Coordinates of C-alpha atoms in Angstrom, one line a residue:
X1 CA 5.2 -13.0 -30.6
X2 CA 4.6 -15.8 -27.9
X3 CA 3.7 -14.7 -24.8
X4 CA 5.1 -16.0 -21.9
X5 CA 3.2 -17.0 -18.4
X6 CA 4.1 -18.1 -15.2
X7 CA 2.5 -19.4 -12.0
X8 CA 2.7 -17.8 -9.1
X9 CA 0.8 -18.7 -5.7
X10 CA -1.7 -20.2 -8.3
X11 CA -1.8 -16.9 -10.3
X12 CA -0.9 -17.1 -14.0
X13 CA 1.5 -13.7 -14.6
X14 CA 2.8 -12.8 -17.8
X15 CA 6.6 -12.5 -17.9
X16 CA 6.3 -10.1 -21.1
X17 CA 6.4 -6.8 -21.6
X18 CA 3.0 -4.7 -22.6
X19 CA 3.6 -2.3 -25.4
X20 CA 1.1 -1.1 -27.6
X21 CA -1.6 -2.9 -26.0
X22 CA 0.2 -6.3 -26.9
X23 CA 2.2 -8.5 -24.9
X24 CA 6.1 -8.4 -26.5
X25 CA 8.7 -11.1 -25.2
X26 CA 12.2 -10.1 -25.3
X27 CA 15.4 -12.6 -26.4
X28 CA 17.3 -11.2 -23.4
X29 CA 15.6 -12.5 -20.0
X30 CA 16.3 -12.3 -16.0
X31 CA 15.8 -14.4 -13.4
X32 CA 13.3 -13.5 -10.6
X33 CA 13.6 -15.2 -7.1
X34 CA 10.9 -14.8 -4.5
X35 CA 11.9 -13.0 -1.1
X36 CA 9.9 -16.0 1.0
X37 CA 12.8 -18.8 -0.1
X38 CA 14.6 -17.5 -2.4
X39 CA 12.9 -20.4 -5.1
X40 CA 13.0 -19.1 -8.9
X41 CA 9.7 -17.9 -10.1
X42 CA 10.4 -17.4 -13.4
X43 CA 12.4 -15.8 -16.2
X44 CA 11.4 -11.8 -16.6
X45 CA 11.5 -10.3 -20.1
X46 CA 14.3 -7.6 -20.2
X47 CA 13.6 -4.3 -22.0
X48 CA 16.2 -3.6 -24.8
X49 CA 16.8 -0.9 -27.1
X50 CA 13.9 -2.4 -29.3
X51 CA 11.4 -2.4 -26.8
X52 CA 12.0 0.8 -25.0
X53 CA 11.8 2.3 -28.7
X54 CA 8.4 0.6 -29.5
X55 CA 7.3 1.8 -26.7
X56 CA 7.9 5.5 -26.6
X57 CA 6.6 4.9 -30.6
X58 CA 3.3 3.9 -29.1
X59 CA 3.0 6.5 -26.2
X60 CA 4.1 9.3 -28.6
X61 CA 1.5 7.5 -31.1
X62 CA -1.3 7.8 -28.5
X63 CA -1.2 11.1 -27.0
X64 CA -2.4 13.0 -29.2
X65 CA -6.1 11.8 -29.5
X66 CA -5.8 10.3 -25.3
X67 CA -5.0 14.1 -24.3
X68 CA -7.7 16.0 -26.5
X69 CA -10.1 13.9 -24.6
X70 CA -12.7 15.6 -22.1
X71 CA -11.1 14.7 -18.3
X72 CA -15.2 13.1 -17.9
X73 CA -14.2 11.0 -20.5
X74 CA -10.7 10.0 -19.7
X75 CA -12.4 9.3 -16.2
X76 CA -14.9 6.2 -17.5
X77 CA -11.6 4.8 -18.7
X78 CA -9.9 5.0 -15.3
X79 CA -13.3 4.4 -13.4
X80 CA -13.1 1.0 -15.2
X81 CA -9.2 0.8 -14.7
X82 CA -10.0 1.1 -11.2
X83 CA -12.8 -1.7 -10.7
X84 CA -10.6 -4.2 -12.6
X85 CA -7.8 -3.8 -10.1
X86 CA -10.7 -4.6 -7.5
X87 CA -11.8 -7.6 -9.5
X88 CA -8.3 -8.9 -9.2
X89 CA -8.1 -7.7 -6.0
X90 CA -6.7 -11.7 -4.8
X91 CA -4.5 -12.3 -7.2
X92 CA -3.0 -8.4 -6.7
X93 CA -2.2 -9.9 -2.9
X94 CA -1.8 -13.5 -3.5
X95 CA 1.4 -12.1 -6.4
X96 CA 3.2 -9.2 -4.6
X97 CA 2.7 -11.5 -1.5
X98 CA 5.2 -14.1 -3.1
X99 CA 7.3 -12.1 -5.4
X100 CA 8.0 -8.9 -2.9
X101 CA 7.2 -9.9 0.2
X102 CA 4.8 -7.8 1.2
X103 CA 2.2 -9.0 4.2
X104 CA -0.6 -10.3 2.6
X105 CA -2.8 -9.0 5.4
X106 CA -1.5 -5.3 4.3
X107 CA -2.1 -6.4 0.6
X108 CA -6.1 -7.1 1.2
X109 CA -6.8 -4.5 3.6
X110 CA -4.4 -1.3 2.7
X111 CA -2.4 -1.5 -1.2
X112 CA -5.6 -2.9 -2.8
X113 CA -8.0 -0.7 -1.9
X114 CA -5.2 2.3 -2.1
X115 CA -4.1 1.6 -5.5
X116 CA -8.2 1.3 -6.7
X117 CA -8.6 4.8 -4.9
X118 CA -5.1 6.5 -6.5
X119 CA -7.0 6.0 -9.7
X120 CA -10.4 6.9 -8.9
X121 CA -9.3 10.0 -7.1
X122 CA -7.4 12.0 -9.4
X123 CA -9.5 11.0 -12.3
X124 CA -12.6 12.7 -10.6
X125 CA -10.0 15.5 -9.2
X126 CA -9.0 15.9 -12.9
X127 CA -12.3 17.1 -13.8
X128 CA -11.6 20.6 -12.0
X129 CA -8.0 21.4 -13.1
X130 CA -9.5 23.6 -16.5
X131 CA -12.0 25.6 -14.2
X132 CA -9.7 27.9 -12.2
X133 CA -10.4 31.4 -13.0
X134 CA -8.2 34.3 -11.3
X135 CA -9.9 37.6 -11.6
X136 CA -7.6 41.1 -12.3
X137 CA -8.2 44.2 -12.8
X138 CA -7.3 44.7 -16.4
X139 CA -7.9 40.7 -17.5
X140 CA -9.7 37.5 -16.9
X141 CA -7.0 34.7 -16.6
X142 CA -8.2 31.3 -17.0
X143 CA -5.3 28.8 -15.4
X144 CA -4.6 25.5 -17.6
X145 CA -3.5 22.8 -17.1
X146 CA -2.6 20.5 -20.3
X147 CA -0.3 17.6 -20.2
X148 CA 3.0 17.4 -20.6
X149 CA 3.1 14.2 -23.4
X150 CA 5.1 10.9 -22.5
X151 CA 5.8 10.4 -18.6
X152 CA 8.0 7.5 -17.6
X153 CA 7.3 6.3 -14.5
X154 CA 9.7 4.2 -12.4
X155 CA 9.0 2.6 -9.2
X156 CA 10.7 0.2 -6.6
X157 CA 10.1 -3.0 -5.2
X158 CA 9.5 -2.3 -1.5
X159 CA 5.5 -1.5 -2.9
X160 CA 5.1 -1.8 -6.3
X161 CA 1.5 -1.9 -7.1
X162 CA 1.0 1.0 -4.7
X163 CA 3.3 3.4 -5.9
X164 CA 3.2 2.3 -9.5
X165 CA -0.5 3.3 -9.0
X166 CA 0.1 6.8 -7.0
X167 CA 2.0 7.7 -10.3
X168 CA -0.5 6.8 -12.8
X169 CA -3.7 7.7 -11.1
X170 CA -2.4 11.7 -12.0
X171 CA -0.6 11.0 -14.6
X172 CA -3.6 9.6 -16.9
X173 CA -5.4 11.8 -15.3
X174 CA -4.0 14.7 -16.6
X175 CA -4.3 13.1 -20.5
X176 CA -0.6 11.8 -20.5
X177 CA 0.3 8.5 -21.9
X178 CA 2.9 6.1 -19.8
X179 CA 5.6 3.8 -19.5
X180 CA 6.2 2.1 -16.6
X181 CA 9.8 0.5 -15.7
X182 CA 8.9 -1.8 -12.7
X183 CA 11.3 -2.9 -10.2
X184 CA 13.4 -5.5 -11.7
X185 CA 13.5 -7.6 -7.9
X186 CA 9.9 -7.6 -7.9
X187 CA 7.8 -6.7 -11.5
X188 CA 4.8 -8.9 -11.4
X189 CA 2.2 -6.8 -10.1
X190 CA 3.0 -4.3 -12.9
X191 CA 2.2 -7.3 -15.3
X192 CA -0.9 -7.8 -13.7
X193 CA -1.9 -4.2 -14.1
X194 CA -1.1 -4.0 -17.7
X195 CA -3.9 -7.1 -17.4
X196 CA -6.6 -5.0 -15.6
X197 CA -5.9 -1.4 -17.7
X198 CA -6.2 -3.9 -21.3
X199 CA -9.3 -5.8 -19.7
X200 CA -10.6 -1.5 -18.9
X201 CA -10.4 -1.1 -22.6
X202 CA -7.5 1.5 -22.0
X203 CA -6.5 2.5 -25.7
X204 CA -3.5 1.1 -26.6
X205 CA -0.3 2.8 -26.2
X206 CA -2.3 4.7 -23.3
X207 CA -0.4 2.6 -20.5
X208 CA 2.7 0.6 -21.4
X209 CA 4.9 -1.7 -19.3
X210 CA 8.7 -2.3 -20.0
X211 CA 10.8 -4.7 -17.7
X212 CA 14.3 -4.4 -17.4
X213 CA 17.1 -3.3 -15.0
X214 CA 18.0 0.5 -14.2
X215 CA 21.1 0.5 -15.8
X216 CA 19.6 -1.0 -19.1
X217 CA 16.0 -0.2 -19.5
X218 CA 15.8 2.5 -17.4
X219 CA 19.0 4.3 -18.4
X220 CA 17.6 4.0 -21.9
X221 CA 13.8 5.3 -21.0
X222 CA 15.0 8.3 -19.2
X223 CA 17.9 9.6 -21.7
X224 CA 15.2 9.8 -24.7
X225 CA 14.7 13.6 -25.9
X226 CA 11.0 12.6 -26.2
X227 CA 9.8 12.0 -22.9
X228 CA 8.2 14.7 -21.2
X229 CA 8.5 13.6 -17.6
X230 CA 10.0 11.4 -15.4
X231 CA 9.1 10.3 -12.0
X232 CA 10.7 8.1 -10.0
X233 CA 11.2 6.8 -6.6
X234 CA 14.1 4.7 -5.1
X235 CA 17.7 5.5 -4.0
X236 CA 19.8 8.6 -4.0
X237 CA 22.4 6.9 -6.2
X238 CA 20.2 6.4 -8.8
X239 CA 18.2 9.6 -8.6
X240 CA 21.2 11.3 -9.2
X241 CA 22.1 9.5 -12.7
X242 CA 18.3 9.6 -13.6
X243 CA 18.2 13.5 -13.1
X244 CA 21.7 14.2 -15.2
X245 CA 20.5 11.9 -17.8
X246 CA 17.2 13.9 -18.2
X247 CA 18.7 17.3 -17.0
X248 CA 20.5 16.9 -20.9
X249 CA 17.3 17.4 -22.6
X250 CA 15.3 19.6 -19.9
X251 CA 13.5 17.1 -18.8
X252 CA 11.9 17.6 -15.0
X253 CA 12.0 14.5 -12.7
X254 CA 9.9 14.1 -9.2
X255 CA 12.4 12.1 -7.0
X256 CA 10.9 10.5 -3.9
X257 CA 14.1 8.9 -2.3
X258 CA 15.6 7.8 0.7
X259 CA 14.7 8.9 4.4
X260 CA 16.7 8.5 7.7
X261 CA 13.7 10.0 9.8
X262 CA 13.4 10.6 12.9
X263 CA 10.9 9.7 15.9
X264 CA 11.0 12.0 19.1
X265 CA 9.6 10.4 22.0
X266 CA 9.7 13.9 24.4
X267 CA 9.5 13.6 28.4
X268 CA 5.8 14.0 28.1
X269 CA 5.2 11.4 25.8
X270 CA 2.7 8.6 26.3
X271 CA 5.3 6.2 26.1
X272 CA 2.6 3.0 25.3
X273 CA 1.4 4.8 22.9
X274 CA 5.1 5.7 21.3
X275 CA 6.1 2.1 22.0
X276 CA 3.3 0.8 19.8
X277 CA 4.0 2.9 17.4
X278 CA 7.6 2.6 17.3
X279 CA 6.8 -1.1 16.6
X280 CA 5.3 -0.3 13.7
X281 CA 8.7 0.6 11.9
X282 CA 9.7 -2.8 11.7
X283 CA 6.5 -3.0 8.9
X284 CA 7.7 -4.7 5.8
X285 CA 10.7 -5.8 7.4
X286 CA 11.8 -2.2 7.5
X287 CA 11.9 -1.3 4.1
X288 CA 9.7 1.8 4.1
X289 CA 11.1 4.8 3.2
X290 CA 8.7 7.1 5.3
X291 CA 9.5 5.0 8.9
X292 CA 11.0 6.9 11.7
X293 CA 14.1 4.9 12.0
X294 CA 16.6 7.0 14.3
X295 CA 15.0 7.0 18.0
X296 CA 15.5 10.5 19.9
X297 CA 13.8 10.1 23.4
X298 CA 14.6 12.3 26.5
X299 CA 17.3 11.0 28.8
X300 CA 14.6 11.3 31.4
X301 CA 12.5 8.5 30.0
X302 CA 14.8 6.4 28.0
X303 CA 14.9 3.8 30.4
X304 CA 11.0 3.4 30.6
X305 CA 10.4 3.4 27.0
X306 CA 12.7 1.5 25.8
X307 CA 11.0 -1.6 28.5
X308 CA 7.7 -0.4 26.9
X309 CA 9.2 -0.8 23.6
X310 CA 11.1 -4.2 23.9
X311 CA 7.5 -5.5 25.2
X312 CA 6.2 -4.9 21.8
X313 CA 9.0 -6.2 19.6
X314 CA 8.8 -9.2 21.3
X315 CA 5.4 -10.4 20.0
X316 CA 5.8 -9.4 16.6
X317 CA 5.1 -12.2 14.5
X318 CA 8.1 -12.9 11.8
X319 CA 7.5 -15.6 9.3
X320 CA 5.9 -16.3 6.0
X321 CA 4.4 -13.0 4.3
X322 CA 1.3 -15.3 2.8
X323 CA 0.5 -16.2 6.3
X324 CA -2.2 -13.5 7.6
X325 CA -0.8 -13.5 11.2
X326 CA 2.6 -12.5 10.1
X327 CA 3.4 -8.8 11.2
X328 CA 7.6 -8.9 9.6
X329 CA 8.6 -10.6 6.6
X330 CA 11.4 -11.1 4.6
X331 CA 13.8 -8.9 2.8
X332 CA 13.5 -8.9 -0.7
X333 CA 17.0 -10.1 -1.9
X334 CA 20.1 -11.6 -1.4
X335 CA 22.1 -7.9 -1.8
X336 CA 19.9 -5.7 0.6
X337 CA 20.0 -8.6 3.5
X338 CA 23.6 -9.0 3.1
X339 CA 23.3 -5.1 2.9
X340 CA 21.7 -4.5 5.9
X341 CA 23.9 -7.2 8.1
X342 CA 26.7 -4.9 7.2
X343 CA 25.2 -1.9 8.5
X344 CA 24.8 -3.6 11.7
X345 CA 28.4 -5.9 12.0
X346 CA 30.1 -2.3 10.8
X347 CA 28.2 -0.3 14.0
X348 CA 28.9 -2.9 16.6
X349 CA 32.5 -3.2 15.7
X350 CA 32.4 1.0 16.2
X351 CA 31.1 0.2 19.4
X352 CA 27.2 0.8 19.4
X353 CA 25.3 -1.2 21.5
X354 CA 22.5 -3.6 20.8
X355 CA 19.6 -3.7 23.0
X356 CA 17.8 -6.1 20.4
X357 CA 18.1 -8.0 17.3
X358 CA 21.4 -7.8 15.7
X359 CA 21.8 -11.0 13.0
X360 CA 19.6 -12.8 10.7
X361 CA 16.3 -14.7 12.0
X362 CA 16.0 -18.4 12.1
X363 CA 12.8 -18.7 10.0
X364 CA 14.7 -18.3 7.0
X365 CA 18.2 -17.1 5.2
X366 CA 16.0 -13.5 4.2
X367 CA 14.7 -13.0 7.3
X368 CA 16.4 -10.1 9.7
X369 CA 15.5 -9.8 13.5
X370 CA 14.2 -6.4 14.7
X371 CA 16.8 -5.1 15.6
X372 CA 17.8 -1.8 17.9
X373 CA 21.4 -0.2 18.2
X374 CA 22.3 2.4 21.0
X375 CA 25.1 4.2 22.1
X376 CA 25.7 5.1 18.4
X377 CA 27.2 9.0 17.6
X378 CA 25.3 11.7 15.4
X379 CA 28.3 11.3 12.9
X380 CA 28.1 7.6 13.0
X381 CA 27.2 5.6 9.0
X382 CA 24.1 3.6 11.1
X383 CA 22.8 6.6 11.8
X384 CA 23.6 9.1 9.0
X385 CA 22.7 6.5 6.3
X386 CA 19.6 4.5 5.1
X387 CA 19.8 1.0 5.9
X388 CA 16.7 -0.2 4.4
X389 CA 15.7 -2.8 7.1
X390 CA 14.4 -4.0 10.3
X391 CA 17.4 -1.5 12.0
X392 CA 16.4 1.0 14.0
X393 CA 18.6 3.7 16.6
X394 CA 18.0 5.4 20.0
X395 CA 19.6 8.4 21.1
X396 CA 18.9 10.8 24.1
X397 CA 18.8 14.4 24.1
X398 CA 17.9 16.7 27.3
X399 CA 16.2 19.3 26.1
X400 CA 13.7 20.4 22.7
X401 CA 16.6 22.1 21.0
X402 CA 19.0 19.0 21.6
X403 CA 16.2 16.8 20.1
X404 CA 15.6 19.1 17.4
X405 CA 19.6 19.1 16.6
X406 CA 19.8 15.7 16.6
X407 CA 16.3 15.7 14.6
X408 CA 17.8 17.8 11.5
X409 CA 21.9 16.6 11.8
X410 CA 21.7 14.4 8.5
X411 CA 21.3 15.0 4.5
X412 CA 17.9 13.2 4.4
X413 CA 14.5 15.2 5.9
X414 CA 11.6 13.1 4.6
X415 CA 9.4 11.9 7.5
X416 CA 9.2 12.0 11.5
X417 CA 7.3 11.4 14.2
X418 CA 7.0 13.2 17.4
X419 CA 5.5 12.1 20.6
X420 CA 4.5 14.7 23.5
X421 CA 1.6 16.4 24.7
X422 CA 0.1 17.6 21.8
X423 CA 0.7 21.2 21.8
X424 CA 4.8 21.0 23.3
X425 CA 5.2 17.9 20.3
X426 CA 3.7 20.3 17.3
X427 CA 5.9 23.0 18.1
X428 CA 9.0 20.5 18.1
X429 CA 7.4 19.0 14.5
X430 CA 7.3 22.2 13.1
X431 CA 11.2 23.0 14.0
X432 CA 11.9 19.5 12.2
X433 CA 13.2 20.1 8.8
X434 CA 11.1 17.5 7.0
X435 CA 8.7 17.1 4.1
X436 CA 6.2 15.8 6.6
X437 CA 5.6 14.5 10.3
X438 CA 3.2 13.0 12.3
X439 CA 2.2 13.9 15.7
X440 CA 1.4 11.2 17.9
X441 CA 0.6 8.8 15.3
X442 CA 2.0 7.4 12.0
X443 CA 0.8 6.9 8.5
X444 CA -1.8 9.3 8.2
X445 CA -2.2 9.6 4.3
X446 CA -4.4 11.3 2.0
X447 CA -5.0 12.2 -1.6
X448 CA -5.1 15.9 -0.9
X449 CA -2.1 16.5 1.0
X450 CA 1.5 16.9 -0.3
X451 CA 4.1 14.0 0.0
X452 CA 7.6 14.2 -0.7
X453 CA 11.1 15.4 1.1
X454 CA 14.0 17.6 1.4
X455 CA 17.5 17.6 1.1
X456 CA 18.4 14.3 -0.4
X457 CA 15.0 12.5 0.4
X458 CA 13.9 13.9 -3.0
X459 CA 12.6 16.5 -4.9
X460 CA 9.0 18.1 -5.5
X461 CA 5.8 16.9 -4.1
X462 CA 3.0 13.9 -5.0
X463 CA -0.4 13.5 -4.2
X464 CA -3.3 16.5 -4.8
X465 CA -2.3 19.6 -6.9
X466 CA 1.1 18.6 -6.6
X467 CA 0.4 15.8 -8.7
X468 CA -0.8 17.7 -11.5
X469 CA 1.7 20.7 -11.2
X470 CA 4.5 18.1 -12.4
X471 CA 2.5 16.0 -15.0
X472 CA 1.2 19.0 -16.7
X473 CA 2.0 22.0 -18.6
X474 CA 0.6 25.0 -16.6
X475 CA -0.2 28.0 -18.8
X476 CA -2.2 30.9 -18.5
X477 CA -5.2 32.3 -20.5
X478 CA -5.4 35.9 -20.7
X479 CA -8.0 37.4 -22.0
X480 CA -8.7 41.4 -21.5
X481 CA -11.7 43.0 -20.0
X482 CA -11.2 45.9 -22.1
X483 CA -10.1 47.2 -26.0
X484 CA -6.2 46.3 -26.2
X485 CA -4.4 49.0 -27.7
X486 CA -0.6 48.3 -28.5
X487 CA 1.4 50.9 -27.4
X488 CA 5.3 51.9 -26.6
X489 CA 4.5 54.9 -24.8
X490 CA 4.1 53.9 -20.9
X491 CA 1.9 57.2 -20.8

C-alpha cells in the first residue's frame, strides 16, 4: 500500500500506521490540527477492525521467537533502538513541538534524552530479572520472570514520546511484543518512533503502531481475548471503560490517571523557594498530571507568598512552543481550552476569587493565562476535579492537621509537594495520602523508583521492578534440596 507523508516543521512524518514492520494506510482518515494555530497538519490514518487485527496477527506472530531470546540479546536490539531516537533527536523536538505543543526547550534538553534512557535502562535492568534466587530450608526457589505475550500500550497527548517510551522500554524488555495506540490529538512522534525501532532492525511485529481514536481503535485493541496486558494512561473516564472491557477476559491494566495534587507551603517554608516552584506548575500550559495544582499555605504566610508567587508568574514567558525562550504554551485543542475556560467561568460565578489569570491569552485563541482562584471551598468542582490547564487554587489552613485534611479531602492522591523545614515538611508528606511527594522540590524522577497513584489517580506502579511485575508473568522455580517423597501422612 502507499504510504502516506507529511511535513511538519520541515520533518517528513508518515501518517500510516506501522504493522508488521510495514507502513499500512487506512481508507478511514482524521484530521490533525496543531496546538500553535490551530493550522491542519495533515490527515492521520485511523485504525479499523482490519488493522487492529493485523496487528495483534503480527505481535502474536512475533512473540514467540522475540521472548525465547536471551535479555543480552534483546538488549543490542534496544541499545540500537535507543541511539536511533538520539539520531533523530531534532526532528523528535522540532515534531512534538508543532503537533503537541510541547516547549521545544523541554524537548532537547528533558523528553529526548529521557525517552533514549527509558529504553536503555530497563533493557540493561532486564538482564537481572532471571537471577533472583531465595534460599529455604527444604528448597532452592529460583524467581522468574517471563513475559506476559501481547501488551497494548496507550498513551496521551500531553507527552507522547516520553510516556509512549516509559512503556516500551520494560515492556520489550521483558520479551513482549507491542502495540501502541498513540494519542489521536497528537500521534506523530509515535510515527517517528516506528521510524527509529525499523531503522534499529527491531524484528517485525516486535513494535507496532496503530492510530485511531479511543472509542474506535482503542475500544477494539483492548476488548481482544489475546492481549496479555494493557497499560494506559489518561483520564478516569476512559480508564474505567478500558479496565471493564479487559476485566471480561482477565486481562490486568496499569492505569496512570488524573491528579488533583496538592502543594503545602507550611509557616516555615522558604517561600522564594516555594514561589519558584509553584511557578513551575504552569509547565506545559498545565497539562501535567503530576503538578501540585491545589495551593494549601498557612494563613500566617498567605499574604507573603502569594506577592512572592505573583512575582514569578509575571515573567513567565507565553508564546510560541518552537521558540526556545518560551516557558507556557498552548493547549492542545479546541475541547480542553474551551474545557478549562469552563472550569474557571463555572468557579467565579460560585464566587471564588481570582488573584491572577482568569480568560484566554492574547497571543493566540489556544493560549490560557496562568491563572490562580481563591476563596474557593474543599467541596467546590475547581477544586475537587482535574482541570487540565494553566488553573491552579490556594487555600489556608492553621495548623498541620488542617493542611493534611485539606491535603487528602478529594478522590485523586497522585503527587504533592510540601514546603517547610525539612524535617516538620517530611512528616506532613508522609501523612499525605499520595503515590508520591516531593519535599521542597519537584520533579525528582528516576528509573528505580515507583510512580503511580491512589484512589482514582490510577492503579499499580511504573518504573523499576514495578515495571516488570506488570509486564511479566512471575513464577516460581522450586527445586528441593533433598529426596521428595510423596506422602499423605503429615507424620
Amino acid at each position: 500500500m502507499r504510504s502516506s507523508r507529511i511535513e511538519v516543521s520541515g520533518v517528513l512524518v508518515s501518517t500510516d500506521h506501522y504493522i508488521d514492520g510495514q507502513r499500512v494506510s487506512s481508507s478511514e482518515t482524521f484530521e490533525l490540527l496543531s496546538p500553535i494555530d490551530q493550522q491542519v497538519l495533515g490527515n492521520i490514518s485511523e485504525g479499523l477492525d482490519e488493522h487492529v487485527e493485523a496487528a495483534i496477527r503480527s505481535a502474536n506472530s512475533a512473540f514467540p521467537s522475540w521472548s525465547s531470546m536471551s535479555a543480552a540479546d534483546r538488549k543490542v536490539y534496544l541499545d540500537r533502538f535507543a541511539d536511533e531516537i538520539g539520531k533523530r533527536s531534532d526532528e523528535f523536538c522540532r515534531v512534538e513541538s508543532t503537533d503537541a505543543g510541547l516547549l521545544l526547550s523541554r524537548m532537547r534538553h528533558g523528553v529526548v534524552p529521557r525517552a533514549m534512557l527509558n529504553i536503555r535502562w530497563f533493557a540493561e535492568h532486564a538482564l537481572d530479572l532471571q537471577n533472583r534466587p531465595i534460599e529455604t530450608e527444604q528448597a532452592h526457589h529460583r524467581v522468574r520472570h517471563d513475559p506476559a505475550g501481547v501488551v497494548v500500550i496507550i498513551t496521551p497527548w500531553n507527552s507522547p514520546l516520553l510516556l509512549s517510551t516509559w512503556k516500551l522500554g520494560p515492556a520489550l524488555a521483558a520479551g513482549n511484543t507491542c502495540i501502541v495506540k498513540p494519542p489521536e490529538w497528537a500521534p506523530l512522534t509515535c510515527s517517528l518512533l516506528a521510524d527509529a525501532a525499523d531503522a534499529a532492525g527491531l524484528p517485525q511485529g516486535v513494535l507496532n503502531i496503530v492510530q485511531g481514536t479511543g472509542g474506535k481503535t482503542g475500544a477494539k485493541l483492548v476488548s481482544d481475548p489475546r492481549i496479555a496486558r494493557v497499560s494506559f494512561t489518561g483520564s478516569v473516564p476512559t480508564a474505567k471503560w478500558i479496565a471493564q472491557a479487559a476485566g471480561a477476559n482477565l486481562v490486568p491494566c496499569s492505569l496512570e490517571l488524573g491528579g488533583k495534587s496538592p502543594f503545602i507551603v507550611l509557616e516555615d517554608a522558604d517561600l522564594d523557594g516555594a514561589a519558584a516552584t509553584g511557578a513551575l506548575m504552569y509547565r506545559n500550559a498545565g497539562q501535567v498530571c503530576l503538578a501540585g495544582t491545589r495551593f494549601l499555605v498557612h494563613e500566617r504566610v498567605a499574604e507573603a507568598f502569594v506577592a512572592r508567587m505573583r512575582e514569578h508568574v509575571k515573567q513567565l514567558a507565553i508564546g510560541d512552543p518552537r521558540d526556545e525562550s518560551t516557558e507556557v504554551g498552548p493547549i492542545i485543542h479546541p475541547r480542553q481550552i474551551e474545557r478549562v475556560e469552563g472550569f474557571v467561568q463555572r468557579a467565579v460565578a460560585a464566587g471564588a476569587e481570582l488573584l491572577w489569570g482568569g480568560s484566554r491569552h492574547p497571543f493566540g485563541a489556544q493560549y490560557f493565562q496562568p491563572t490562580m482562584l481563591t476563596n474557593v471551598k474543599q467541596g467546590d468542582e475547581i477544586v475537587q476535579n482535574e482541570v487540565f490547564g494553566p488553573v491552579l487554587t490556594l487555600q489556608t489552613f492553621a495548623d498541620d492537621s488542617e493542611a493534611i485534611e485539606l491535603a487528602n479531602g478529594t478522590d485523586y492522591g497522585l503527587g504533592g509537594v510540601c514546603y517547610g523545614e525539612t524535617a516538620h515538611a517530611t512528616d506532613v508528606a508522609e501523612r499525605v495520602r499520595t503515590g508520591f511527594i516531593w519535599v521542597n522540590s519537584f520533579g525528582i524522577r528516576d528509573l528505580n523508583a515507583p510512580f503511580g497513584g491512589i484512589k482514582r489517580s490510577g492503579i499499580g506502579r511504573e518504573g523499576g521492578d514495578w515495571s516488570f511485575e506488570f509486564f511479566c508473568d512471575v513464577k516460581d522455580v522450586v527445586v528441593p534440596k533433598k529426596p521428595f517423597r510423596a506422602s499423605f501422612s503429615h507424620r
